[in-house]
CSV table of C-alpha atoms in Angstrom, one decimal:
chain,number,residue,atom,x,y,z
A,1,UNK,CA,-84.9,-31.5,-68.5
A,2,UNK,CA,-81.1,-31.4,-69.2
A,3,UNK,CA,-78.7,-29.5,-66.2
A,4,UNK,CA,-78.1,-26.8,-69.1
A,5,UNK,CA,-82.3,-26.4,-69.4
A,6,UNK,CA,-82.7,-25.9,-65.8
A,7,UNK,CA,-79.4,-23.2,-65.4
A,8,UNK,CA,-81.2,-21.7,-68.7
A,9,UNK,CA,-84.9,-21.3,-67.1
A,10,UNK,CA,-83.2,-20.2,-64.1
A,11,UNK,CA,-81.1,-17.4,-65.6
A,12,UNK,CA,-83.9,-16.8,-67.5
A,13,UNK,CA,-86.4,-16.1,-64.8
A,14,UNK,CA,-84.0,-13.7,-63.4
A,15,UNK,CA,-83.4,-11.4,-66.7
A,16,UNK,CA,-79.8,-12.8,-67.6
A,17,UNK,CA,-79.2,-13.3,-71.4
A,18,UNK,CA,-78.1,-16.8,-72.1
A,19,UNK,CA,-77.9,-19.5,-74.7
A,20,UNK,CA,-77.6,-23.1,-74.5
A,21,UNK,CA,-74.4,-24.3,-76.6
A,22,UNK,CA,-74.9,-27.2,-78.0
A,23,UNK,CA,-72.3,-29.3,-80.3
A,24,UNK,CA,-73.3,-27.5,-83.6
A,25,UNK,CA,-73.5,-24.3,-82.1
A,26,UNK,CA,-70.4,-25.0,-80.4
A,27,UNK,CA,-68.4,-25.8,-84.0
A,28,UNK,CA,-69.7,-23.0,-85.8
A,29,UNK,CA,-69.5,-20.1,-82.8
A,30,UNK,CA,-66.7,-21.2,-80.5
A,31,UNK,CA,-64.3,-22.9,-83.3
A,32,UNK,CA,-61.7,-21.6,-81.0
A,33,UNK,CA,-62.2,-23.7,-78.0
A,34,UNK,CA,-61.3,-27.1,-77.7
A,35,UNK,CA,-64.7,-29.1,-77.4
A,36,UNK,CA,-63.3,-31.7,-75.1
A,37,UNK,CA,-65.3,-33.3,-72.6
A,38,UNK,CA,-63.0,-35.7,-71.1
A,39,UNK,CA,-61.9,-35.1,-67.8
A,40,UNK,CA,-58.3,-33.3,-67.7
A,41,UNK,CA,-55.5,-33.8,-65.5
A,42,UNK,CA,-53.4,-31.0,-65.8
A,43,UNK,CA,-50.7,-32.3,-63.5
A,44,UNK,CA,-49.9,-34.2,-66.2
A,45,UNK,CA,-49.8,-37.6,-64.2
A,46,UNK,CA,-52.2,-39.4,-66.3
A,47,UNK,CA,-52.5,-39.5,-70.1
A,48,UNK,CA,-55.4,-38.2,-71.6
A,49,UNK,CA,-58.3,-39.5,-73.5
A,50,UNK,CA,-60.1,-37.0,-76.1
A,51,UNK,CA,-64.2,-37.4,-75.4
A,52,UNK,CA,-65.9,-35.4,-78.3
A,53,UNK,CA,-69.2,-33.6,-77.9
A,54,UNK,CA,-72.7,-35.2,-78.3
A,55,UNK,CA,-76.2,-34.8,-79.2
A,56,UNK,CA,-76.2,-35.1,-75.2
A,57,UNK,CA,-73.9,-32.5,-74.0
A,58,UNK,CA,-74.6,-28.9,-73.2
A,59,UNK,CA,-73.0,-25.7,-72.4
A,60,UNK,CA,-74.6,-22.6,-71.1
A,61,UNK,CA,-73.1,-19.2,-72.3
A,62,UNK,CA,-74.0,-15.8,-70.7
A,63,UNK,CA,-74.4,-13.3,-73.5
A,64,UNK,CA,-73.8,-10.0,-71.9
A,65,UNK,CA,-70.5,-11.4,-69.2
A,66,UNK,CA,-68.1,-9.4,-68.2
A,67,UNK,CA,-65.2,-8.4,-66.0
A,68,UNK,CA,-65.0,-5.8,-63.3
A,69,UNK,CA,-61.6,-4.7,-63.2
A,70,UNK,CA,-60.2,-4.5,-59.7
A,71,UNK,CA,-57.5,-1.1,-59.9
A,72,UNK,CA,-59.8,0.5,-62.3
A,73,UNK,CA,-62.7,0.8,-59.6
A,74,UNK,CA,-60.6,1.5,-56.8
A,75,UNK,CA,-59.4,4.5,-58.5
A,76,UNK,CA,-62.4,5.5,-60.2
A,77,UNK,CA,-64.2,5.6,-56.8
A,78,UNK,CA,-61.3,7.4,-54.9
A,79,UNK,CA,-61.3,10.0,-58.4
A,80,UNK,CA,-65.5,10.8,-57.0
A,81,UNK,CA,-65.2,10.8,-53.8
A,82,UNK,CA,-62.3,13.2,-54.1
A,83,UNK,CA,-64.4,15.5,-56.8
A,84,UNK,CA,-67.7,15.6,-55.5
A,85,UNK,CA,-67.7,14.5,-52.1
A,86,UNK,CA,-64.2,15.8,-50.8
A,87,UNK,CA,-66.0,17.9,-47.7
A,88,UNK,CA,-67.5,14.8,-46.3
A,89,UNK,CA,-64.8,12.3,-46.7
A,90,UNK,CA,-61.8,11.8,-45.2
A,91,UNK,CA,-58.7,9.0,-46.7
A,92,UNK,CA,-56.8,6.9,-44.4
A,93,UNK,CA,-53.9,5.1,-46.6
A,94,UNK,CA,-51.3,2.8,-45.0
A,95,UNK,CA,-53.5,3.0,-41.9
A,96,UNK,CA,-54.8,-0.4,-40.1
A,97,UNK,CA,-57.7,-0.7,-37.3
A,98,UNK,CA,-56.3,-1.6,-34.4
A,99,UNK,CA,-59.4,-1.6,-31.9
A,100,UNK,CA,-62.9,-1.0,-32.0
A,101,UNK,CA,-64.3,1.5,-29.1
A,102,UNK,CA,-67.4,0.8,-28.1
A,103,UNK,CA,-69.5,1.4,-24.8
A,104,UNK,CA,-73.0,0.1,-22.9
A,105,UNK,CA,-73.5,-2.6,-26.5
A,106,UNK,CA,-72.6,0.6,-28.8
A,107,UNK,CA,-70.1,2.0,-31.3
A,108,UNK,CA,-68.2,4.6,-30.1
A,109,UNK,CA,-65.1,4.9,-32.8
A,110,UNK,CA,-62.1,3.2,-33.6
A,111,UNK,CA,-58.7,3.0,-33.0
A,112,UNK,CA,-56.5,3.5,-35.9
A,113,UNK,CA,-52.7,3.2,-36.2
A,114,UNK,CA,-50.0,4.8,-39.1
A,115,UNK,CA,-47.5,3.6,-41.3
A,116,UNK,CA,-45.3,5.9,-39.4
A,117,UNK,CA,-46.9,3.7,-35.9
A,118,UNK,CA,-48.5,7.5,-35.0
A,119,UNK,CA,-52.1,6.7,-33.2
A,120,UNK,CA,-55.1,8.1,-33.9
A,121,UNK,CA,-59.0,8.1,-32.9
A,122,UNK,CA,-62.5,8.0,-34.9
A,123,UNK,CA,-65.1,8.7,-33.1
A,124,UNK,CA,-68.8,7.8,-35.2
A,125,UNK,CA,-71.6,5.5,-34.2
A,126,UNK,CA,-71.3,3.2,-37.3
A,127,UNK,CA,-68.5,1.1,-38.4
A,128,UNK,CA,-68.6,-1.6,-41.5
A,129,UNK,CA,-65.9,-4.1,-41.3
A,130,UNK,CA,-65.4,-4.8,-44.9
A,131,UNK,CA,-61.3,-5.8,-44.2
A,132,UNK,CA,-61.4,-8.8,-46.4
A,133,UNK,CA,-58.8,-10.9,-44.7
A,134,UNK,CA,-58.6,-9.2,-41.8
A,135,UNK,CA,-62.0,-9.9,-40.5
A,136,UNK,CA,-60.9,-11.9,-38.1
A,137,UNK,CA,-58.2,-9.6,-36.9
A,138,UNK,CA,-61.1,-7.0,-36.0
A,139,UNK,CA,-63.4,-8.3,-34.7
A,140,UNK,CA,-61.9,-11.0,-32.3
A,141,UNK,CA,-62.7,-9.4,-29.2
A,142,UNK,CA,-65.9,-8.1,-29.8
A,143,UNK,CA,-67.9,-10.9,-28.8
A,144,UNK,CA,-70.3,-11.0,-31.1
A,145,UNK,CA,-71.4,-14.8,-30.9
A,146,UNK,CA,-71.4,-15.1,-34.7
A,147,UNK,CA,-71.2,-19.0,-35.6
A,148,UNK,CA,-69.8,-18.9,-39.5
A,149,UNK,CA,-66.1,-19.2,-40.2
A,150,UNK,CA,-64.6,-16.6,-42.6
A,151,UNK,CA,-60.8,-17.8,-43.6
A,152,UNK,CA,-58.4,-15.6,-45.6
A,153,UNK,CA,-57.0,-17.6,-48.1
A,154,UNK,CA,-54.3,-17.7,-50.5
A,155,UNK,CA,-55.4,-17.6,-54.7
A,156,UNK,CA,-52.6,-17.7,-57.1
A,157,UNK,CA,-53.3,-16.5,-61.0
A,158,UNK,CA,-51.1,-16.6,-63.9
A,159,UNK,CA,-51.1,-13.7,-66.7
A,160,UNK,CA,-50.1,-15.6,-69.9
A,161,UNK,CA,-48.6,-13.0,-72.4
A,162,UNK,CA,-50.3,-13.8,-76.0
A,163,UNK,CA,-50.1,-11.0,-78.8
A,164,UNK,CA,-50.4,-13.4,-81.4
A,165,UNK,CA,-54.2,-13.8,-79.9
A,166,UNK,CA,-54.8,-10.4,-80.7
A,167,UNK,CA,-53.7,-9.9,-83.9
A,168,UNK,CA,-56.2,-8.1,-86.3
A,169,UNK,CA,-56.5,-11.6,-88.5
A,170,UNK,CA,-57.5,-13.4,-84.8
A,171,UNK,CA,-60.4,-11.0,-83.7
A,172,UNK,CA,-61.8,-10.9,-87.3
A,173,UNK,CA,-62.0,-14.2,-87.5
A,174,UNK,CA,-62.9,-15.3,-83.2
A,175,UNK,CA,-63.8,-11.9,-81.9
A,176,UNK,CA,-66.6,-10.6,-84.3
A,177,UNK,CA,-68.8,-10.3,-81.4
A,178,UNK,CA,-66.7,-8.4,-78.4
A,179,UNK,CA,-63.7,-7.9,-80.1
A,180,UNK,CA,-61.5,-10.8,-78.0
A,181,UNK,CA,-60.1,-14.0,-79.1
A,182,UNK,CA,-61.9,-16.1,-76.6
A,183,UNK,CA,-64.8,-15.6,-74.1
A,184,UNK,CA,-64.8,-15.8,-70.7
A,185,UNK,CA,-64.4,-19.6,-69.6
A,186,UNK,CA,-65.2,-21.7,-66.8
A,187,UNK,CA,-63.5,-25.0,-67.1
A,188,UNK,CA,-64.7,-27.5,-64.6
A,189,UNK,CA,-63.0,-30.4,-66.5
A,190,UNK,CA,-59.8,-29.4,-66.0
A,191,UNK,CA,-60.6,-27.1,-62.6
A,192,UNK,CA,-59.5,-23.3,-64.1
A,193,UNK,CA,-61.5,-20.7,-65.2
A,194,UNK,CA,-59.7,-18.5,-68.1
A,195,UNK,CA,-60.2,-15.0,-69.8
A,196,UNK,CA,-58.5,-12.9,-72.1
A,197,UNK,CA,-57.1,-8.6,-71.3
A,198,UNK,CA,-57.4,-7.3,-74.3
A,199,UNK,CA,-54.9,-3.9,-73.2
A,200,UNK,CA,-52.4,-6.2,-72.5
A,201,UNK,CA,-52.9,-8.8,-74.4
A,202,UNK,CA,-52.7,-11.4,-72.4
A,203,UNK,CA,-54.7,-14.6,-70.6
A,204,UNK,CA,-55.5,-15.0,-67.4
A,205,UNK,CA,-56.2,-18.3,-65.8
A,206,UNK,CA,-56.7,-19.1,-61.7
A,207,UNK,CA,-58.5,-22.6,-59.7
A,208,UNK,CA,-62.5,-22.9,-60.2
A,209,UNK,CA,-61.8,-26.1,-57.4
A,210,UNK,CA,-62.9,-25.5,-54.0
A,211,UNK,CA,-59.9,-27.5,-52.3
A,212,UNK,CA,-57.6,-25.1,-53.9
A,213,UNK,CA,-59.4,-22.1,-52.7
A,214,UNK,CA,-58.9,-23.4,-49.3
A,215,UNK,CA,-54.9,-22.3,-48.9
A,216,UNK,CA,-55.3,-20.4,-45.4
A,217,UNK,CA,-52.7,-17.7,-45.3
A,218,UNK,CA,-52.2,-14.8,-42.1
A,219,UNK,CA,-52.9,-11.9,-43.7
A,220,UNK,CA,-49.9,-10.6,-41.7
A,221,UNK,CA,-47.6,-12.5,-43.4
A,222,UNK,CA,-46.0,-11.9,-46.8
A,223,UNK,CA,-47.9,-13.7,-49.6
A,224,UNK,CA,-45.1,-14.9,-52.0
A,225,UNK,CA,-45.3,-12.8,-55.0
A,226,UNK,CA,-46.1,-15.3,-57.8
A,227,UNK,CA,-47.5,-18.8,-58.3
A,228,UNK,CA,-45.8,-21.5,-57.1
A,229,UNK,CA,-44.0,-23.4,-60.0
A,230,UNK,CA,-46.1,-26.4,-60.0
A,231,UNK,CA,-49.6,-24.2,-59.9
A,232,UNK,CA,-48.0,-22.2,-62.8
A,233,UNK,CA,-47.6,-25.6,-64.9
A,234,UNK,CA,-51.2,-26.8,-64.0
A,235,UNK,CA,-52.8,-23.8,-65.4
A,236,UNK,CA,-50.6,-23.7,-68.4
A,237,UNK,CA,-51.4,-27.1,-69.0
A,238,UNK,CA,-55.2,-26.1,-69.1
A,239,UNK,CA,-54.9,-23.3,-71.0
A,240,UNK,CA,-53.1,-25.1,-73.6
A,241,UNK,CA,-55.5,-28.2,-73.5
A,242,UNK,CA,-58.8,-25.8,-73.8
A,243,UNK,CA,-57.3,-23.2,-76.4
A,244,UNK,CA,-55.2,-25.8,-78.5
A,245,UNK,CA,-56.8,-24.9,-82.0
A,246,UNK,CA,-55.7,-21.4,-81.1
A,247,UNK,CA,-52.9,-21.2,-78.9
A,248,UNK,CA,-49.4,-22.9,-79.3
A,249,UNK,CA,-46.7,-24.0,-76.7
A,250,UNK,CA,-44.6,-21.2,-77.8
A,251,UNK,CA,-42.3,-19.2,-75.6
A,252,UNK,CA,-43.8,-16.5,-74.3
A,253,UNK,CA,-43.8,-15.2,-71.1
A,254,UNK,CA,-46.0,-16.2,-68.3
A,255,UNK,CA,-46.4,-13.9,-65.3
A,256,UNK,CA,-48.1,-14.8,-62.2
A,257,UNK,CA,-49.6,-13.6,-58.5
A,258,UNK,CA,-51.1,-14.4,-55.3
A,259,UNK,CA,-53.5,-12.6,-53.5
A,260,UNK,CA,-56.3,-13.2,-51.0
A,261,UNK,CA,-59.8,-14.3,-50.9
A,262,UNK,CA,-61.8,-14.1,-48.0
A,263,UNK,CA,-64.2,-16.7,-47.8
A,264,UNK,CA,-66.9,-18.1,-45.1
A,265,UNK,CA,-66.2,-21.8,-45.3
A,266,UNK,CA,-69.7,-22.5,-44.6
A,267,UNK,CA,-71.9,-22.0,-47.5
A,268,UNK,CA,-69.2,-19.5,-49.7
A,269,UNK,CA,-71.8,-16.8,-49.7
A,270,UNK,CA,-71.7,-12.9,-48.5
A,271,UNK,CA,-71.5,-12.1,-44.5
A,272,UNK,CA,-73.5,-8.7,-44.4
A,273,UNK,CA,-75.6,-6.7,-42.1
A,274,UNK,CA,-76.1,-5.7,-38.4
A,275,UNK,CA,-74.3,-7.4,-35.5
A,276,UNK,CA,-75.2,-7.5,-31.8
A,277,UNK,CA,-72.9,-4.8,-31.5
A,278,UNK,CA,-74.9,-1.7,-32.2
A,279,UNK,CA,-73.8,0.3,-35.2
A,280,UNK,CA,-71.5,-2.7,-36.2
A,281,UNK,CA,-71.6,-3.8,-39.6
A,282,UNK,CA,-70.2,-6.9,-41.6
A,283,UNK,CA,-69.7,-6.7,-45.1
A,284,UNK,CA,-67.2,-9.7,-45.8
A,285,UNK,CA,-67.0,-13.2,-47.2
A,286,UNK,CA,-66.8,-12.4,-50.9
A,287,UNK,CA,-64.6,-15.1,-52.5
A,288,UNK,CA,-63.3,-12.6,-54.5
A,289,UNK,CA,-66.6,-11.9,-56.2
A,290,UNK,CA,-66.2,-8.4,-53.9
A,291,UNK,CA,-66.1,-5.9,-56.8
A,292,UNK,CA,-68.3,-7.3,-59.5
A,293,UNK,CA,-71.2,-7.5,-56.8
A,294,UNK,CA,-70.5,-3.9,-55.7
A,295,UNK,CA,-73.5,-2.5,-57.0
A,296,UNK,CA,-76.1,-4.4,-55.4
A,297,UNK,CA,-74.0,-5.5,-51.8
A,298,UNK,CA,-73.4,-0.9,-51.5
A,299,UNK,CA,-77.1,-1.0,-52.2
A,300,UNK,CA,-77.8,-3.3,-49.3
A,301,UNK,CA,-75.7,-1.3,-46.8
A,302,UNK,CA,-77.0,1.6,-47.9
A,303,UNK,CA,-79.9,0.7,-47.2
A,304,UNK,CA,-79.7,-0.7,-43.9
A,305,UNK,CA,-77.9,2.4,-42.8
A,306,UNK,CA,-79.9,4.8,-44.3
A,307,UNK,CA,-82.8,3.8,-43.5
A,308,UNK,CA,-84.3,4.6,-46.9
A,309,UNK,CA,-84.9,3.0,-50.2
A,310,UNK,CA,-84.5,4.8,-53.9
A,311,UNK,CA,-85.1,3.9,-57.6
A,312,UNK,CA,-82.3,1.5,-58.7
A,313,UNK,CA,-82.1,-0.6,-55.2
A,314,UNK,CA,-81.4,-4.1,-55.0
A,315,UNK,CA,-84.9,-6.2,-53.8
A,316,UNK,CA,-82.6,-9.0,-51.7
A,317,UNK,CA,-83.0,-8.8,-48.2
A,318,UNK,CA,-80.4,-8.2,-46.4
A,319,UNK,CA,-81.5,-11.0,-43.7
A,320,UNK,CA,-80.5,-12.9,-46.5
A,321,UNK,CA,-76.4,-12.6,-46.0
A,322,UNK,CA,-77.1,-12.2,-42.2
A,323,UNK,CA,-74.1,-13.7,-39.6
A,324,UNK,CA,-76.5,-15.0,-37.5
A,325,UNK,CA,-77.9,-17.0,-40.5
A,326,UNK,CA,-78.2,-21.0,-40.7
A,327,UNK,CA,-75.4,-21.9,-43.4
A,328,UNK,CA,-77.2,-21.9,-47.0
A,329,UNK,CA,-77.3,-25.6,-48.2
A,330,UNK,CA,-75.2,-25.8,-51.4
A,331,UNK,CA,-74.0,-28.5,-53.8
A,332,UNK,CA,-70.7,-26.9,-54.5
A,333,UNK,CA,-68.7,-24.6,-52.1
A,334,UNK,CA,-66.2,-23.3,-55.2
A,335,UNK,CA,-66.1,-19.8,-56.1
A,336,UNK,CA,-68.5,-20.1,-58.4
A,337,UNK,CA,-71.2,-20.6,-55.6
């Protein structure tokens, strides 16, 4: 009846391979990771005390996790949409939206402008608004009575630059599994979530904390291009607290950046589907969970426009992630939500 149980039964019911780690398990599979369960402040304002695993303290691993890298997908999907569906496909880059034209509670088109400031006109009778940060920016004017708040906010990681991690003796020894020195790790404790790039062997830690992923930023403005120093130390501080069998205060470098979420403040799920405005979609909201839950959110859409339904297709409802939907009620509103 444990928390770890119920995640298990519920992962479970859903097809997802898990385990529950307990303290054994946790010695002889994950030697690696510091078994700490003591509450870490990585600001380094209070000293810490080292609580050890017990016969009462559970974690749940996901056997078959992953990452879905970012630059990888975008090109891949430009690469097939430029092979095979080049005819029916047309690529605006350095463009931005700068009005939507729509007539008697329709979608006429939109109003695009160049890098160059040249002007230019779409005319189609479906638009999807998936702008991340610039949601609001679009559709402003539209008046589309939708009640949930979508904020662009500010996320700052830090790529920590560890080849000794990734030595042949390393992986033999902590990667006989996938081949990496650590596994993905979500680290409530101390408020980061960590994993490793093996192609540049490196480690890459950013805020599981919901008032950190709460930074509002205009997506108009310039996002600084790293961390800020004092988030840098915080996440080091974390990394070397949960990795210390492993990983060393050595010098090494640490390289860091910012970018957006987008998230709706009011439950920190998905804003997709049909708006009042005829032929007006929303895809949006995605806490930067956008790419990994490609798949099934393109299968929604596709649906819904389509009209049709084919082998493979997500069974969610898209009513589901409506805007006009009463906020889901949540216990946490992090990006792990």
């Amino acid at each position: 009846n444990s928390a770890a149980d119920q995640q298990y039964l519920k992962y479970k019911k859903y097809g997802v391979d898990v385990s529950i780690v307990d303290k054994s398990m946790m010695q002889s599979r994950f030697p690696q990771i510091n078994a700490d369960i003591g509450t870490f402040d990585n600001n380094g304002e209070h000293e810490h005390e080292y609580v050890p695993m017990d016969e009462h303290t559970f974690f749940l691993y996901e056997e078959d996790a992953g990452y879905f890298e970012p630059g990888q997908a975008l090109m891949d999907l430009r690469n097939v949409l430029k092979t095979q569906y080049a005819e029916n496909v047309n690529f605006y880059f350095n463009t931005s939206v700068q009005k939507i034209i729509h007539s008697g509670g329709k979608v006429k088109g939109l109003e695009i402008s160049h890098k160059d400031q040249a002007s230019d006109a779409v005319f189609c009778d479906t638009i999807i608004n998936c702008c991340g940060p610039w949601y609001n920016q679009i559709v402003k004017d539209l008046d589309l009575d939708i009640k949930l708040t979508l904020s662009p906010v500010r996320i700052q990681c830090i790529y920590k630059d560890c080849p000794e991690l990734f030595t042949p003796d390393i992986l033999s020894t902590f990667g006989k599994e996938h081949n990496l020195p650590i596994p993905i790790i979500v680290d409530l404790l101390s408020g980061i979530y960590m994993r490793p790039q093996k192609k540049s062997q490196q480690v890459l830690a950013s805020t599981c904390r919901e008032d950190e992923e709460r930074d509002k930023w205009d997506p108009n403005v310039e996002l600084p291009t790293g961390a800020d120093p004092d988030v840098r130390t915080k996440y080091l501080n974390s990394l070397y607290h949960r990795l210390e069998p492993i990983m060393k205060p050595i010098s090494a470098k640490v390289h860091s950046l910012s970018s957006f979420y987008t998230v709706c403040e009011d439950d920190v799920q998905y804003v997709l589907g049909p708006t009042k405005l005829k032929g007006f979609i929303l895809c949006n909201g995605f806490s930067g969970h956008g790419f990994k839950c490609a798949p099934s959110v393109g299968s929604l859409i596709a649906q819904h426009v389509c009209g049709i339904k084919i082998d493979g297709d997500t069974e969610v409802p898209i009513e589901f992630y409506s805007p006009y939907r009463t906020p889901h009620k949540l216990k946490v509103k992090n990006v792990l939500a």
